[in-house]
Coordinates of C-alpha atoms in Angstrom, one line a residue:
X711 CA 0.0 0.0 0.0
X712 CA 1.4 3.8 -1.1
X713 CA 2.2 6.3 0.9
X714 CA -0.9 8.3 -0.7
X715 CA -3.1 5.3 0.3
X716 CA -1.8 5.2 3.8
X717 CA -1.4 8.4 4.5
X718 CA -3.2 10.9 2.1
X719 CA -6.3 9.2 1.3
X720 CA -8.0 8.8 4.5
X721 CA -7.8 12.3 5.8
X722 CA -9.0 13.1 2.0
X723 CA -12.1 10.7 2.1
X724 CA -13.0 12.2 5.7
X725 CA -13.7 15.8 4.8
X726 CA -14.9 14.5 1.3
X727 CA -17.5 12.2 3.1
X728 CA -18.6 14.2 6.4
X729 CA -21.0 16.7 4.6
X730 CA -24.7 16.6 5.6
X731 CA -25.9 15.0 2.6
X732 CA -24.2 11.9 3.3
X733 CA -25.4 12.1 6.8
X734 CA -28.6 11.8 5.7
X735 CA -28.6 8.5 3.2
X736 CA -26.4 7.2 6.7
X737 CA -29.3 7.9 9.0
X738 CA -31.6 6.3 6.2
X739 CA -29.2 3.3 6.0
X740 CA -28.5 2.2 9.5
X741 CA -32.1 2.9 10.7
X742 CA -33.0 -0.8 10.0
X743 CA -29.3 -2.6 11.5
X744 CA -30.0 -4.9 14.3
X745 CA -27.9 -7.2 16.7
X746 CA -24.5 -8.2 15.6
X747 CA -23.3 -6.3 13.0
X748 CA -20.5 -6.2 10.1
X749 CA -19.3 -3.3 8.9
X750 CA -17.3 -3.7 5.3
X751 CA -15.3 -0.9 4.9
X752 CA -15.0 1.4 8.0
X753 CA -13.0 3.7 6.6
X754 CA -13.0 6.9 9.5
X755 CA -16.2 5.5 11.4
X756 CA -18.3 8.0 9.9
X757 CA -21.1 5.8 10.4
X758 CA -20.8 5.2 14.0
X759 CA -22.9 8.5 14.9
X760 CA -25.3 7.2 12.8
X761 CA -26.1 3.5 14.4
X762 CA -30.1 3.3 16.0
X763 CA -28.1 3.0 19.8
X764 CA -26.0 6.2 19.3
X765 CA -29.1 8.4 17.1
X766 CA -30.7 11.0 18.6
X767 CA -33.9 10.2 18.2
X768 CA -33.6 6.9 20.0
X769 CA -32.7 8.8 23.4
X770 CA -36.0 9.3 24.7
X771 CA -37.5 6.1 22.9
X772 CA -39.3 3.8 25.2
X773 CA -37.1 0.8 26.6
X774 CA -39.0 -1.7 24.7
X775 CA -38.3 0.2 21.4
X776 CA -34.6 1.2 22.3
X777 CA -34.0 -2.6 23.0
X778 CA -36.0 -4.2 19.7
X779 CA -33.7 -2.1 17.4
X780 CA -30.3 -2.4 20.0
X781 CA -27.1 -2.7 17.7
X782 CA -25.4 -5.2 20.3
X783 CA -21.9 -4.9 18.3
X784 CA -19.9 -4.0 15.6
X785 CA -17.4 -5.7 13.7
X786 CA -15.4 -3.6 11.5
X787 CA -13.4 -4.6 8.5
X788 CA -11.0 -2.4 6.3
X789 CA -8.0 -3.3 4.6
X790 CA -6.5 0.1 4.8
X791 CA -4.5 0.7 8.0
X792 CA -4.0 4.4 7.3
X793 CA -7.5 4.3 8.5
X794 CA -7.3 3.5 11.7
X795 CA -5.9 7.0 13.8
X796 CA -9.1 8.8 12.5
X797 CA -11.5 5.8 13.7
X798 CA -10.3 5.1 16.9
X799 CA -11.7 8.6 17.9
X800 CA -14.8 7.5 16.9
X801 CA -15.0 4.4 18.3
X802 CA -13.8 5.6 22.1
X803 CA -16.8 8.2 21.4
X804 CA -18.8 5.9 20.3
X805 CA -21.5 3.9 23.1
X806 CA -21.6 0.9 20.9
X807 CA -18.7 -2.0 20.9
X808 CA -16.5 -2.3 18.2
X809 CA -14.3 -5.1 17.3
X810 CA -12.1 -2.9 14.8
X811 CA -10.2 -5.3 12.3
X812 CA -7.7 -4.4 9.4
X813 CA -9.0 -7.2 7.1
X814 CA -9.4 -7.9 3.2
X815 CA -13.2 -7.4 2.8
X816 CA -12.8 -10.3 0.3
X817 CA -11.5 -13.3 2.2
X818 CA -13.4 -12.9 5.7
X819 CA -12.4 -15.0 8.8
X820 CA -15.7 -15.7 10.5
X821 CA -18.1 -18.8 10.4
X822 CA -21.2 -19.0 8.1
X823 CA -24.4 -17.4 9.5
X824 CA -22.8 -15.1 11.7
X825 CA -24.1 -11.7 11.8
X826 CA -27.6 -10.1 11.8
X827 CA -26.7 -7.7 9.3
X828 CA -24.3 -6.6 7.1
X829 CA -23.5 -2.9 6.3
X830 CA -21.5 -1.2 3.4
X831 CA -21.5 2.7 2.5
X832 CA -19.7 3.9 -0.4
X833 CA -17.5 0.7 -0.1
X834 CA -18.5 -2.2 -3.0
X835 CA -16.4 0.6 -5.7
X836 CA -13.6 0.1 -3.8
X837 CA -13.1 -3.6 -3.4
X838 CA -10.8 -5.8 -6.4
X839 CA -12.9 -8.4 -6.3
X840 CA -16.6 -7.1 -5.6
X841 CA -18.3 -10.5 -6.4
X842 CA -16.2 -12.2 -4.0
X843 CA -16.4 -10.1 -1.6
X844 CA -20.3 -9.5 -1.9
X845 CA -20.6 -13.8 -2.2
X846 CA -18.5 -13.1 1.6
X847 CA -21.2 -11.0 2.8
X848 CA -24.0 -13.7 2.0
X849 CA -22.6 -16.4 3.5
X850 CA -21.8 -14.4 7.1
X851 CA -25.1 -13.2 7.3
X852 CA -27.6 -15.5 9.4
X853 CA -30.6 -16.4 7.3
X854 CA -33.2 -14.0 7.2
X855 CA -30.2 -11.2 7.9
X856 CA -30.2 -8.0 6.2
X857 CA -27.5 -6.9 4.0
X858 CA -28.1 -2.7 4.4
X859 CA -26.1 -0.6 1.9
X860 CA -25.5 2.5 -0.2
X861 CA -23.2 2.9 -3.3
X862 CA -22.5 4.7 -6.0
X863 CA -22.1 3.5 -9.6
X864 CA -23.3 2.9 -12.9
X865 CA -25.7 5.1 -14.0
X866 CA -29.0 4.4 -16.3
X867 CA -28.3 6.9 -18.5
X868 CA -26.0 5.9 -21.9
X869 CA -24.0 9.2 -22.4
X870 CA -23.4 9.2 -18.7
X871 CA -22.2 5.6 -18.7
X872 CA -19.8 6.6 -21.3
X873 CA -17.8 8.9 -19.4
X874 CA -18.3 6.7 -16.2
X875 CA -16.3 4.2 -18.0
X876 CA -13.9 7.0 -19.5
X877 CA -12.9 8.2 -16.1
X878 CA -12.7 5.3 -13.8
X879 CA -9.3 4.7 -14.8
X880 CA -8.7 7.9 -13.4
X881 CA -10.9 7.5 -10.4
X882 CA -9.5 4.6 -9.4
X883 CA -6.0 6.3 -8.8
X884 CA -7.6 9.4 -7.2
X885 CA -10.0 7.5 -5.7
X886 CA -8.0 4.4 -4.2
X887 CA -9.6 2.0 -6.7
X888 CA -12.5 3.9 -6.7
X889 CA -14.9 2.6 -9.5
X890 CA -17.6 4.9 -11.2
X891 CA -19.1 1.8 -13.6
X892 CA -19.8 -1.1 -11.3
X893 CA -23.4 -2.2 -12.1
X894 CA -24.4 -2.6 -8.2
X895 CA -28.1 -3.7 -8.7
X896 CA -26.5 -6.3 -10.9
X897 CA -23.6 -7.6 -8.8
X898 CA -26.0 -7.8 -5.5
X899 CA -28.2 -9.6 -7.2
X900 CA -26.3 -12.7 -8.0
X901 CA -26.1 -13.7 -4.6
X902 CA -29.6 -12.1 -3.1
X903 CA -32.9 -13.5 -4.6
X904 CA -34.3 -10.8 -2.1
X905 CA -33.1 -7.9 -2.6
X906 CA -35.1 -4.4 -2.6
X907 CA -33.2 -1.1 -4.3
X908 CA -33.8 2.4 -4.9
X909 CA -31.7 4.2 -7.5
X910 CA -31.4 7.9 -8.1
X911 CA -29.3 10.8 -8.8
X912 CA -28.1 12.8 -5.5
X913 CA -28.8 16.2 -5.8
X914 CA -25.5 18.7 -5.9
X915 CA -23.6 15.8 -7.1
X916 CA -22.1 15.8 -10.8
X917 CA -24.2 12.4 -12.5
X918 CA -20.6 10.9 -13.5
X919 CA -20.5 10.0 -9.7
X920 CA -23.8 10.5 -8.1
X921 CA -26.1 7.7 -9.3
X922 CA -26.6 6.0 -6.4
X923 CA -27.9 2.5 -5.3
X924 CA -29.8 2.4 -1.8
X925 CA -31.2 -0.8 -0.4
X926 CA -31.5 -4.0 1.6
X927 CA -30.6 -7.2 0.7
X928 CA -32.1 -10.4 2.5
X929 CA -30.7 -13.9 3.1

């Protein structure tokens, strides 16, 4: 890993990613994680604010509701160490446990059936071998587990795809391996029969890299 990876990048995708618009699709996102969680590509922890234990609006919740959407933990995993000084202030602020691992999102170490949900923000550009690494996700999940997520990616339109596929050589050095093309409806879809999505341009983002894919994915 490059010094700009280790080094350069995370403080980069921090600032990049901490605006309020993002906050929002995170709130949106994590509303519905539950129990034991996995978290593929932690990045900063900007999500960590956003989990139903640590939100707001949970506070003042009755017990019974606080306790039927509890996150119980987290399990982090991101391969990029350069990560990890930015996170770890997150995660001591942070009321939720977090087992914070530097792991290849692509060959995971736990058993079959393990987590209630899986959650991935921004991350399935990023990762070499998407289809692997999404196949990973299915088969950690406990049946009937949710598989929450919001990405960016191919967009609908033909003249927009053309420069999507144009630039992500580009992209993918700016962006750490940042992809701009990945058909995401289609790659989730070869592993979840189940699978609900929303797609959509975010506003105040240019189209070549704000077509976005929001949904849940069930085992």
């Amino acid at each position: 890993m490059n010094i700009y990876s280790r080094l350069i990048f995370p403080t980069l995708i921090d600032l990049v990613m901490s605006g309020e618009n993002f906050a929002n699709y995170r709130r949106i996102v994590l509303a519905d994680a539950v129990g034991s969680v996995l978290e593929i590509g932690f990045g900063t922890g900007l999500n960590l604010a956003y989990y139903p234990q640590n939100s707001p609006s949970l506070r003042d919740a009755p017990r019974t509701e606080r306790l039927r959407q509890r996150v119980e933990k987290i399990t982090t995993v991101d391969v990029n160490p350069g990560m990890n000084k930015l996170a770890q202030k997150r995660i001591a602020a942070s009321s939720i446990e977090v087992d914070y691992r530097v792991l290849n999102g692509e060959k995971l170490p736990m058993a079959d059936d393990t987590f209630d949900t899986v959650v991935s923000t921004w991350t399935l550009c990023s990762i070499k071998q998407v289809e692997t690494a999404i196949a990973e996700i299915h088969r950690v999940l406990k049946p009937g587990g949710k598989f929450l997520f919001i990405e960016h990616g191919l967009s609908n339109e033909p003249n927009i795809q053309t420069w999507q596929h144009r630039i992500t050589p580009i992209q993918k050095v700016i962006g750490d391996g940042c992809h701009l093309d990945r058909p995401i409806r289609l790659l989730i879809a070869k592993q979840f029969n189940n699978l609900d999505v929303r797609e959509f341009y975010s506003p105040n983002t240019p189209k070549i890299g704000g077509y976005f894919y929001q949904g849940i994915a069930i085992k």
